[in-house]
């Protein structure tokens, strides 16, 4: 089983839609969780950290379920500028971050 | 504006050339990383340096040779590369995992390498 698994997509959604991405991780000792965003031909950038209680940043909501070992990202009212690849990232303490393969989102006018 | 810079941004080289990629971070971090990202493929971790010491080498061919002279600078020396080595090479930095509550990695803009 891969350490971090994501549906690669692509997810093609109209503007204004709500879209959700899920990610599962295999290491139950994982401690920190993140969502990164990578635009085409650019470097990944941190979108948001994921906290146990769930957290929200504007139109973006991240959730963590430790029992089931999955993380989710919800994007409400999608904008054209949200089109990118979203990377699920997990950290197990003393090791480098483990990146998922990413989920590609295309928001269509 | 990222605190991690990489040069050159684009590089075209022949299979017999020797070139070097440079990365510099201005964030006070003490861990640096090299990643490879081929077209439509996920990030592949190549090397990790913690406090200037190499701690990971993910079975990278010896034609890629990293160098970390200090915590702020990281090089990737390239020689006798193959066309399949063409990719985006990304440098990143962070605090050494396990030494800080903040594990975020900051990436440089990458060097897009084409091997002819």
Coordinates of C-alpha atoms in Angstrom, one line a residue:
Chain A
X1 CA 0.0 0.0 0.0
X2 CA 1.3 3.4 -0.9
X3 CA 2.1 5.8 1.9
X4 CA -0.2 8.5 0.7
X5 CA -2.9 7.8 -1.9
X6 CA -5.1 10.2 -3.8
X7 CA -7.5 10.0 -6.7
X8 CA -5.5 11.5 -9.6
X9 CA -8.6 12.9 -11.2
X10 CA -9.0 15.0 -13.2
X11 CA -12.0 16.6 -11.6
X12 CA -13.7 18.8 -14.1
X13 CA -16.2 21.1 -12.4
X14 CA -18.2 24.2 -13.4
X15 CA -17.5 27.5 -11.7
X16 CA -19.4 27.8 -8.5
X17 CA -19.4 24.1 -7.8
X18 CA -18.4 22.5 -4.6
X19 CA -15.7 19.8 -5.0
X20 CA -14.1 17.5 -2.4
X21 CA -10.9 15.5 -2.5
X22 CA -10.0 12.7 -0.3
X23 CA -6.6 11.2 0.6
X24 CA -5.6 8.2 2.7
X25 CA -2.3 7.5 4.5
X26 CA -0.9 4.2 5.6
X27 CA 1.4 5.3 8.6
X28 CA -0.8 5.5 11.7
X29 CA 2.1 7.3 13.5
X30 CA 1.7 10.3 11.1
X31 CA 1.6 13.5 13.0
X32 CA 1.2 16.4 10.6
X33 CA -0.9 16.8 7.5
X34 CA -1.0 19.4 4.8
X35 CA -2.6 20.3 1.5
X36 CA -0.2 21.8 -1.1
X37 CA -1.3 23.3 -4.4
X38 CA 0.8 23.1 -7.6
X39 CA 0.0 25.1 -10.6
X40 CA 1.0 23.9 -14.0
X41 CA 4.8 24.2 -14.5
X42 CA 5.2 25.8 -11.1
X43 CA 6.5 24.7 -7.7
X44 CA 4.2 23.3 -5.0
X45 CA 3.0 25.8 -2.4
X46 CA 1.4 25.2 1.0
X47 CA -2.4 25.7 0.8
X48 CA -3.2 24.9 4.4
X49 CA -2.3 22.7 7.3
X50 CA -4.9 20.1 8.5
X51 CA -5.7 20.1 12.2
X52 CA -7.4 17.3 14.1
X53 CA -10.5 19.5 14.8
X54 CA -10.8 20.5 11.2
X55 CA -10.1 23.9 9.9
X56 CA -11.4 26.4 7.4
X57 CA -9.7 29.1 5.3
X58 CA -12.2 31.1 3.3
X59 CA -13.7 28.7 0.7
X60 CA -11.4 25.9 1.7
X61 CA -12.2 23.4 4.5
X62 CA -9.8 20.6 5.6
X63 CA -10.8 17.6 7.7
X64 CA -8.7 14.9 9.4
X65 CA -10.0 11.5 10.4
X66 CA -7.3 9.7 12.3
X67 CA -9.3 6.6 13.0
X68 CA -9.8 6.0 9.3
X69 CA -6.5 7.6 8.3
X70 CA -7.9 9.9 5.7
X71 CA -7.8 13.6 5.0
X72 CA -10.2 15.7 3.0
X73 CA -10.2 19.1 1.3
X74 CA -13.5 20.8 0.4
X75 CA -13.6 23.7 -2.0
X76 CA -16.8 25.7 -2.1
X77 CA -17.8 28.2 -4.9
X78 CA -15.0 27.0 -7.2
X79 CA -13.2 29.7 -9.2
X80 CA -11.3 29.4 -12.4
X81 CA -8.2 30.2 -10.5
X82 CA -8.6 27.1 -8.3
X83 CA -7.6 25.0 -11.3
X84 CA -4.4 23.2 -10.2
X85 CA -3.1 20.0 -8.8
X86 CA -3.8 19.5 -5.1
X87 CA -1.2 17.5 -3.2
X88 CA -1.9 15.6 0.0
X89 CA 1.1 15.7 2.3
X90 CA 1.8 13.7 5.5
X91 CA 4.6 13.9 8.0
X92 CA 5.6 11.2 10.5
X93 CA 7.8 13.2 12.8
X94 CA 11.5 12.8 12.1
X95 CA 11.2 12.0 8.4
X96 CA 10.7 14.2 5.4
X97 CA 7.2 15.0 4.2
X98 CA 5.6 12.4 2.1
X99 CA 3.7 13.7 -0.9
X100 CA 0.8 12.1 -2.6
X101 CA 0.6 12.0 -6.4
X102 CA -1.9 14.8 -6.5
X103 CA -5.4 15.4 -7.7
X104 CA -5.9 17.5 -10.7
X105 CA -8.8 20.0 -10.7
X106 CA -10.1 21.9 -13.7
X107 CA -12.7 24.6 -13.1
X108 CA -14.6 25.3 -16.2
X109 CA -16.4 28.6 -17.1
Chain B
X1 CA 8.0 35.7 -3.5
X2 CA 9.6 32.5 -2.3
X3 CA 12.6 32.4 0.1
X4 CA 14.2 29.6 -2.0
X5 CA 15.9 30.5 -5.2
X6 CA 17.2 28.2 -7.9
X7 CA 19.5 28.8 -10.9
X8 CA 19.4 28.3 -13.7
X9 CA 15.6 28.3 -14.4
X10 CA 16.1 26.4 -17.7
X11 CA 18.9 24.2 -18.8
X12 CA 19.5 22.3 -22.0
X13 CA 22.5 20.0 -22.1
X14 CA 23.9 17.2 -24.1
X15 CA 24.6 13.7 -22.7
X16 CA 28.3 14.3 -22.4
X17 CA 28.1 17.7 -20.7
X18 CA 28.7 18.5 -17.0
X19 CA 26.5 21.1 -15.4
X20 CA 25.4 22.1 -11.9
X21 CA 22.1 23.2 -10.4
X22 CA 22.2 25.7 -7.6
X23 CA 19.7 26.3 -4.8
X24 CA 19.8 28.9 -2.0
X25 CA 17.4 29.4 0.8
X26 CA 17.1 32.6 2.8
X27 CA 14.7 31.3 5.5
X28 CA 17.1 30.1 8.2
X29 CA 16.2 26.5 7.6
X30 CA 18.6 23.6 8.3
X31 CA 17.2 20.9 6.0
X32 CA 17.3 21.0 2.2
X33 CA 16.0 18.6 -0.4
X34 CA 16.2 17.8 -4.1
X35 CA 13.1 16.5 -5.9
X36 CA 12.6 15.3 -9.5
X37 CA 9.3 15.8 -11.2
X38 CA 8.9 14.3 -14.6
X39 CA 6.0 15.3 -16.9
X40 CA 2.7 14.2 -15.5
X41 CA 4.4 12.3 -12.7
X42 CA 4.5 12.9 -8.9
X43 CA 7.3 14.4 -7.0
X44 CA 10.2 12.0 -6.4
X45 CA 12.4 12.7 -3.4
X46 CA 16.1 12.4 -4.5
X47 CA 18.3 13.6 -1.6
X48 CA 17.9 15.1 1.9
X49 CA 20.4 17.1 3.8
X50 CA 19.9 17.8 7.5
X51 CA 22.5 20.2 9.1
X52 CA 24.6 19.8 5.9
X53 CA 24.8 16.0 6.3
X54 CA 23.2 13.8 3.7
X55 CA 20.5 11.7 5.4
X56 CA 18.7 10.2 2.4
X57 CA 19.6 9.1 -1.0
X58 CA 16.6 7.4 -2.7
X59 CA 18.5 5.1 -5.0
X60 CA 19.5 8.0 -7.2
X61 CA 22.0 7.1 -10.1
X62 CA 25.5 8.3 -9.5
X63 CA 25.3 10.6 -12.5
X64 CA 23.5 12.9 -10.0
X65 CA 25.9 14.2 -7.3
X66 CA 24.6 16.5 -4.6
X67 CA 26.7 18.9 -2.5
X68 CA 25.7 20.9 0.5
X69 CA 28.5 23.2 1.6
X70 CA 26.4 24.9 4.3
X71 CA 22.8 25.0 5.5
X72 CA 21.8 27.7 3.0
X73 CA 23.2 26.3 -0.2
X74 CA 22.6 23.1 -2.1
X75 CA 24.0 22.0 -5.5
X76 CA 23.2 19.1 -7.8
X77 CA 26.1 18.2 -10.1
X78 CA 25.1 16.5 -13.3
X79 CA 27.2 14.5 -15.7
X80 CA 26.6 12.0 -18.5
X81 CA 22.8 12.4 -18.1
X82 CA 20.3 10.5 -20.2
X83 CA 17.3 11.9 -22.1
X84 CA 15.0 10.3 -19.6
X85 CA 16.5 12.6 -16.9
X86 CA 14.7 15.5 -18.5
X87 CA 12.4 16.8 -15.8
X88 CA 11.7 19.7 -13.4
X89 CA 14.2 19.6 -10.6
X90 CA 12.9 21.2 -7.4
X91 CA 14.8 22.3 -4.4
X92 CA 13.1 22.7 -1.0
X93 CA 14.0 23.7 2.5
X94 CA 12.5 23.3 6.0
X95 CA 13.4 23.0 9.6
X96 CA 14.9 19.5 10.2
X97 CA 11.9 17.2 10.8
X98 CA 11.4 16.5 14.4
X99 CA 13.1 19.7 15.6
X100 CA 10.2 22.1 15.1
X101 CA 6.5 22.2 15.3
X102 CA 6.5 23.7 11.8
X103 CA 7.3 21.1 9.2
X104 CA 6.3 23.1 6.2
X105 CA 8.6 22.7 3.2
X106 CA 9.2 25.8 1.0
X107 CA 10.0 25.1 -2.7
X108 CA 12.1 26.9 -5.1
X109 CA 10.8 27.6 -8.6
X110 CA 12.7 24.7 -10.1
X111 CA 15.1 24.1 -12.9
X112 CA 13.5 22.7 -16.1
X113 CA 16.2 20.4 -17.5
X114 CA 16.2 19.0 -21.0
X115 CA 18.8 16.4 -21.9
X116 CA 19.4 16.0 -25.7

